[in-house]
């Protein structure tokens, strides 16, 4: 079955960095664009960064451009999110997912990983 297992979250101070990882299984990973999403308390889930199947084309939300970098390793079926210069407004649960699954209406989300940025 399809699974997404996120890791790497934690509690950090503003300006610090974290690297999130997401191991995917149960589908042909290399055939799908992948993305990181986040959901803060009381807010809707938002797309943070997206990467195409080859890893060459990447898109970011304006709020994270220049600070976050998405990457992937197809042989490891893993997608990463390097987050630098973290801000309190980055506090959220971060999840990886395939945008195509969102379009198909499939609810196969993993647990996500909590990122908390505070003094």
PDB file of N, CA, C and O in Angstrom, residues 5-51:
ATOM      1  N   UNK A   5       6.465   8.318   4.912  1.00  0.00           N
ATOM      2  CA  UNK A   5       6.986   8.395   6.267  1.00  0.00           C
ATOM      3  C   UNK A   5       7.942   9.575   6.351  1.00  0.00           C
ATOM      4  O   UNK A   5       9.053   9.534   5.804  1.00  0.00           O
ATOM      5  N   UNK A   6       7.491  10.621   7.028  1.00  0.00           N
ATOM      6  CA  UNK A   6       8.276  11.844   7.160  1.00  0.00           C
ATOM      7  C   UNK A   6       9.093  11.826   8.449  1.00  0.00           C
ATOM      8  O   UNK A   6       8.651  11.269   9.459  1.00  0.00           O
ATOM      9  N   UNK A   7      10.256  12.474   8.399  1.00  0.00           N
ATOM     10  CA  UNK A   7      11.108  12.566   9.575  1.00  0.00           C
ATOM     11  C   UNK A   7      11.963  13.823   9.485  1.00  0.00           C
ATOM     12  O   UNK A   7      12.032  14.457   8.421  1.00  0.00           O
ATOM     13  N   UNK A   8      12.605  14.158  10.606  1.00  0.00           N
ATOM     14  CA  UNK A   8      13.543  15.277  10.610  1.00  0.00           C
ATOM     15  C   UNK A   8      13.047  16.546  11.256  1.00  0.00           C
ATOM     16  O   UNK A   8      13.789  17.521  11.368  1.00  0.00           O
ATOM     17  N   UNK A   9      11.786  16.559  11.663  1.00  0.00           N
ATOM     18  CA  UNK A   9      11.261  17.753  12.305  1.00  0.00           C
ATOM     19  C   UNK A   9      11.843  17.946  13.692  1.00  0.00           C
ATOM     20  O   UNK A   9      12.600  17.115  14.188  1.00  0.00           O
ATOM     21  N   UNK A  10      11.477  19.062  14.312  1.00  0.00           N
ATOM     22  CA  UNK A  10      11.964  19.341  15.659  1.00  0.00           C
ATOM     23  C   UNK A  10      11.654  20.758  16.075  1.00  0.00           C
ATOM     24  O   UNK A  10      10.942  21.487  15.365  1.00  0.00           O
ATOM     25  N   UNK A  11      12.197  21.128  17.224  1.00  0.00           N
ATOM     26  CA  UNK A  11      12.027  22.484  17.744  1.00  0.00           C
ATOM     27  C   UNK A  11      13.348  23.232  17.607  1.00  0.00           C
ATOM     28  O   UNK A  11      14.374  22.759  18.114  1.00  0.00           O
ATOM     29  N   UNK A  12      13.311  24.359  16.941  1.00  0.00           N
ATOM     30  CA  UNK A  12      14.510  25.154  16.708  1.00  0.00           C
ATOM     31  C   UNK A  12      14.220  26.622  16.969  1.00  0.00           C
ATOM     32  O   UNK A  12      13.056  27.024  17.080  1.00  0.00           O
ATOM     33  N   UNK A  13      15.293  27.404  17.031  1.00  0.00           N
ATOM     34  CA  UNK A  13      15.155  28.844  17.192  1.00  0.00           C
ATOM     35  C   UNK A  13      15.150  29.526  15.827  1.00  0.00           C
ATOM     36  O   UNK A  13      15.636  28.947  14.842  1.00  0.00           O
ATOM     37  N   UNK A  14      14.598  30.719  15.755  1.00  0.00           N
ATOM     38  CA  UNK A  14      14.620  31.451  14.479  1.00  0.00           C
ATOM     39  C   UNK A  14      16.038  31.568  13.936  1.00  0.00           C
ATOM     40  O   UNK A  14      16.995  31.787  14.691  1.00  0.00           O
ATOM     41  N   UNK A  15      16.163  31.386  12.633  1.00  0.00           N
ATOM     42  CA  UNK A  15      17.457  31.461  11.972  1.00  0.00           C
ATOM     43  C   UNK A  15      18.164  30.125  11.818  1.00  0.00           C
ATOM     44  O   UNK A  15      19.131  30.023  11.055  1.00  0.00           O
ATOM     45  N   UNK A  16      17.699  29.130  12.524  1.00  0.00           N
ATOM     46  CA  UNK A  16      18.325  27.810  12.438  1.00  0.00           C
ATOM     47  C   UNK A  16      17.781  27.014  11.245  1.00  0.00           C
ATOM     48  O   UNK A  16      16.919  27.483  10.505  1.00  0.00           O
ATOM     49  N   UNK A  17      18.329  25.813  11.081  1.00  0.00           N
ATOM     50  CA  UNK A  17      17.991  24.994   9.913  1.00  0.00           C
ATOM     51  C   UNK A  17      17.498  23.609  10.334  1.00  0.00           C
ATOM     52  O   UNK A  17      17.835  23.123  11.415  1.00  0.00           O
ATOM     53  N   UNK A  18      16.732  22.998   9.451  1.00  0.00           N
ATOM     54  CA  UNK A  18      16.317  21.605   9.583  1.00  0.00           C
ATOM     55  C   UNK A  18      16.286  20.977   8.200  1.00  0.00           C
ATOM     56  O   UNK A  18      16.050  21.673   7.197  1.00  0.00           O
ATOM     57  N   UNK A  19      16.482  19.674   8.152  1.00  0.00           N
ATOM     58  CA  UNK A  19      16.352  18.931   6.899  1.00  0.00           C
ATOM     59  C   UNK A  19      15.327  17.825   7.097  1.00  0.00           C
ATOM     60  O   UNK A  19      15.530  16.930   7.920  1.00  0.00           O
ATOM     61  N   UNK A  20      14.261  17.910   6.364  1.00  0.00           N
ATOM     62  CA  UNK A  20      13.209  16.908   6.433  1.00  0.00           C
ATOM     63  C   UNK A  20      13.436  15.841   5.370  1.00  0.00           C
ATOM     64  O   UNK A  20      13.923  16.130   4.273  1.00  0.00           O
ATOM     65  N   UNK A  21      13.052  14.609   5.698  1.00  0.00           N
ATOM     66  CA  UNK A  21      13.117  13.502   4.755  1.00  0.00           C
ATOM     67  C   UNK A  21      11.756  12.831   4.688  1.00  0.00           C
ATOM     68  O   UNK A  21      11.004  12.834   5.661  1.00  0.00           O
ATOM     69  N   UNK A  22      11.463  12.266   3.532  1.00  0.00           N
ATOM     70  CA  UNK A  22      10.212  11.533   3.365  1.00  0.00           C
ATOM     71  C   UNK A  22      10.482  10.298   2.525  1.00  0.00           C
ATOM     72  O   UNK A  22      10.883  10.411   1.366  1.00  0.00           O
ATOM     73  N   UNK A  23      10.256   9.138   3.121  1.00  0.00           N
ATOM     74  CA  UNK A  23      10.416   7.872   2.414  1.00  0.00           C
ATOM     75  C   UNK A  23       9.056   7.427   1.909  1.00  0.00           C
ATOM     76  O   UNK A  23       8.104   7.302   2.691  1.00  0.00           O
ATOM     77  N   UNK A  24       8.970   7.201   0.614  1.00  0.00           N
ATOM     78  CA  UNK A  24       7.702   6.809  -0.006  1.00  0.00           C
ATOM     79  C   UNK A  24       7.772   5.345  -0.440  1.00  0.00           C
ATOM     80  O   UNK A  24       8.845   4.819  -0.743  1.00  0.00           O
ATOM     81  N   UNK A  25       6.613   4.695  -0.462  1.00  0.00           N
ATOM     82  CA  UNK A  25       6.556   3.310  -0.914  1.00  0.00           C
ATOM     83  C   UNK A  25       5.157   3.005  -1.422  1.00  0.00           C
ATOM     84  O   UNK A  25       4.206   3.748  -1.175  1.00  0.00           O
ATOM     85  N   UNK A  26       5.058   1.902  -2.145  1.00  0.00           N
ATOM     86  CA  UNK A  26       3.748   1.442  -2.612  1.00  0.00           C
ATOM     87  C   UNK A  26       3.305   1.986  -3.953  1.00  0.00           C
ATOM     88  O   UNK A  26       2.193   1.700  -4.390  1.00  0.00           O
ATOM     89  N   UNK A  27       4.166   2.764  -4.604  1.00  0.00           N
ATOM     90  CA  UNK A  27       3.856   3.262  -5.948  1.00  0.00           C
ATOM     91  C   UNK A  27       5.185   3.536  -6.655  1.00  0.00           C
ATOM     92  O   UNK A  27       6.253   3.510  -6.043  1.00  0.00           O
ATOM     93  N   UNK A  28       5.114   3.770  -7.963  1.00  0.00           N
ATOM     94  CA  UNK A  28       6.334   3.988  -8.747  1.00  0.00           C
ATOM     95  C   UNK A  28       6.766   5.433  -8.546  1.00  0.00           C
ATOM     96  O   UNK A  28       6.370   6.354  -9.281  1.00  0.00           O
ATOM     97  N   UNK A  29       7.603   5.624  -7.547  1.00  0.00           N
ATOM     98  CA  UNK A  29       8.010   6.955  -7.082  1.00  0.00           C
ATOM     99  C   UNK A  29       8.532   7.834  -8.210  1.00  0.00           C
ATOM    100  O   UNK A  29       8.174   9.010  -8.321  1.00  0.00           O
ATOM    101  N   UNK A  30       9.360   7.253  -9.063  1.00  0.00           N
ATOM    102  CA  UNK A  30      10.030   8.038 -10.104  1.00  0.00           C
ATOM    103  C   UNK A  30       9.068   8.548 -11.176  1.00  0.00           C
ATOM    104  O   UNK A  30       9.445   9.383 -11.993  1.00  0.00           O
ATOM    105  N   UNK A  31       7.845   8.074 -11.165  1.00  0.00           N
ATOM    106  CA  UNK A  31       6.857   8.498 -12.158  1.00  0.00           C
ATOM    107  C   UNK A  31       6.053   9.723 -11.733  1.00  0.00           C
ATOM    108  O   UNK A  31       5.255  10.231 -12.529  1.00  0.00           O
ATOM    109  N   UNK A  32       6.254  10.163 -10.486  1.00  0.00           N
ATOM    110  CA  UNK A  32       5.400  11.211  -9.946  1.00  0.00           C
ATOM    111  C   UNK A  32       6.192  12.424  -9.478  1.00  0.00           C
ATOM    112  O   UNK A  32       7.231  12.296  -8.821  1.00  0.00           O
ATOM    113  N   UNK A  33       5.665  13.618  -9.803  1.00  0.00           N
ATOM    114  CA  UNK A  33       6.138  14.812  -9.105  1.00  0.00           C
ATOM    115  C   UNK A  33       5.858  14.602  -7.616  1.00  0.00           C
ATOM    116  O   UNK A  33       4.909  13.907  -7.242  1.00  0.00           O
ATOM    117  N   UNK A  34       6.689  15.219  -6.801  1.00  0.00           N
ATOM    118  CA  UNK A  34       6.495  15.146  -5.362  1.00  0.00           C
ATOM    119  C   UNK A  34       6.474  16.555  -4.791  1.00  0.00           C
ATOM    120  O   UNK A  34       6.972  17.506  -5.405  1.00  0.00           O
ATOM    121  N   UNK A  35       5.897  16.675  -3.618  1.00  0.00           N
ATOM    122  CA  UNK A  35       5.791  17.998  -3.009  1.00  0.00           C
ATOM    123  C   UNK A  35       5.795  17.890  -1.494  1.00  0.00           C
ATOM    124  O   UNK A  35       5.472  16.836  -0.930  1.00  0.00           O
ATOM    125  N   UNK A  36       6.186  18.985  -0.868  1.00  0.00           N
ATOM    126  CA  UNK A  36       6.034  19.148   0.571  1.00  0.00           C
ATOM    127  C   UNK A  36       4.891  20.125   0.816  1.00  0.00           C
ATOM    128  O   UNK A  36       4.799  21.173   0.169  1.00  0.00           O
ATOM    129  N   UNK A  37       4.059  19.767   1.774  1.00  0.00           N
ATOM    130  CA  UNK A  37       2.955  20.603   2.204  1.00  0.00           C
ATOM    131  C   UNK A  37       3.136  20.878   3.695  1.00  0.00           C
ATOM    132  O   UNK A  37       3.832  20.154   4.392  1.00  0.00           O
ATOM    133  N   UNK A  38       2.472  21.911   4.179  1.00  0.00           N
ATOM    134  CA  UNK A  38       2.472  22.157   5.614  1.00  0.00           C
ATOM    135  C   UNK A  38       1.110  22.654   6.052  1.00  0.00           C
ATOM    136  O   UNK A  38       0.373  23.263   5.276  1.00  0.00           O
ATOM    137  N   UNK A  39       0.810  22.371   7.311  1.00  0.00           N
ATOM    138  CA  UNK A  39      -0.445  22.827   7.890  1.00  0.00           C
ATOM    139  C   UNK A  39      -0.185  23.343   9.287  1.00  0.00           C
ATOM    140  O   UNK A  39       0.260  22.593  10.163  1.00  0.00           O
ATOM    141  N   UNK A  40      -0.443  24.621   9.460  1.00  0.00           N
ATOM    142  CA  UNK A  40      -0.300  25.250  10.764  1.00  0.00           C
ATOM    143  C   UNK A  40      -1.637  25.171  11.502  1.00  0.00           C
ATOM    144  O   UNK A  40      -2.690  25.036  10.869  1.00  0.00           O
ATOM    145  N   UNK A  41      -1.608  25.260  12.825  1.00  0.00           N
ATOM    146  CA  UNK A  41      -2.858  25.190  13.598  1.00  0.00           C
ATOM    147  C   UNK A  41      -3.867  26.224  13.130  1.00  0.00           C
ATOM    148  O   UNK A  41      -3.541  27.409  12.982  1.00  0.00           O
ATOM    149  N   UNK A  42      -5.094  25.774  12.867  1.00  0.00           N
ATOM    150  CA  UNK A  42      -6.156  26.682  12.466  1.00  0.00           C
ATOM    151  C   UNK A  42      -6.097  27.158  11.033  1.00  0.00           C
ATOM    152  O   UNK A  42      -6.889  28.007  10.620  1.00  0.00           O
ATOM    153  N   UNK A  43      -5.152  26.610  10.274  1.00  0.00           N
ATOM    154  CA  UNK A  43      -5.002  27.033   8.874  1.00  0.00           C
ATOM    155  C   UNK A  43      -5.149  25.841   7.946  1.00  0.00           C
ATOM    156  O   UNK A  43      -5.008  24.693   8.352  1.00  0.00           O
ATOM    157  N   UNK A  44      -5.407  26.138   6.684  1.00  0.00           N
ATOM    158  CA  UNK A  44      -5.520  25.075   5.693  1.00  0.00           C
ATOM    159  C   UNK A  44      -4.128  24.617   5.269  1.00  0.00           C
ATOM    160  O   UNK A  44      -3.144  25.349   5.387  1.00  0.00           O
ATOM    161  N   UNK A  45      -4.078  23.401   4.774  1.00  0.00           N
ATOM    162  CA  UNK A  45      -2.815  22.865   4.269  1.00  0.00           C
ATOM    163  C   UNK A  45      -2.395  23.673   3.045  1.00  0.00           C
ATOM    164  O   UNK A  45      -3.217  24.002   2.182  1.00  0.00           O
ATOM    165  N   UNK A  46      -1.088  23.976   2.970  1.00  0.00           N
ATOM    166  CA  UNK A  46      -0.575  24.724   1.827  1.00  0.00           C
ATOM    167  C   UNK A  46       0.625  23.997   1.219  1.00  0.00           C
ATOM    168  O   UNK A  46       1.384  23.322   1.911  1.00  0.00           O
ATOM    169  N   UNK A  47       0.765  24.170  -0.092  1.00  0.00           N
ATOM    170  CA  UNK A  47       1.904  23.583  -0.789  1.00  0.00           C
ATOM    171  C   UNK A  47       3.115  24.484  -0.579  1.00  0.00           C
ATOM    172  O   UNK A  47       3.055  25.684  -0.819  1.00  0.00           O
ATOM    173  N   UNK A  48       4.202  23.887  -0.130  1.00  0.00           N
ATOM    174  CA  UNK A  48       5.424  24.627   0.171  1.00  0.00           C
ATOM    175  C   UNK A  48       6.422  24.556  -0.982  1.00  0.00           C
ATOM    176  O   UNK A  48       6.996  25.564  -1.374  1.00  0.00           O
ATOM    177  N   UNK A  49       6.608  23.353  -1.519  1.00  0.00           N
ATOM    178  CA  UNK A  49       7.596  23.160  -2.577  1.00  0.00           C
ATOM    179  C   UNK A  49       7.221  21.933  -3.380  1.00  0.00           C
ATOM    180  O   UNK A  49       6.676  20.973  -2.837  1.00  0.00           O
ATOM    181  N   UNK A  50       7.550  21.994  -4.672  1.00  0.00           N
ATOM    182  CA  UNK A  50       7.226  20.890  -5.572  1.00  0.00           C
ATOM    183  C   UNK A  50       8.423  20.593  -6.452  1.00  0.00           C
ATOM    184  O   UNK A  50       9.155  21.516  -6.868  1.00  0.00           O
ATOM    185  N   UNK A  51       8.620  19.322  -6.785  1.00  0.00           N
ATOM    186  CA  UNK A  51       9.743  18.915  -7.622  1.00  0.00           C
ATOM    187  C   UNK A  51       9.235  17.942  -8.667  1.00  0.00           C
ATOM    188  O   UNK A  51       8.403  17.072  -8.372  1.00  0.00           O
TER     189      UNK A  51
END
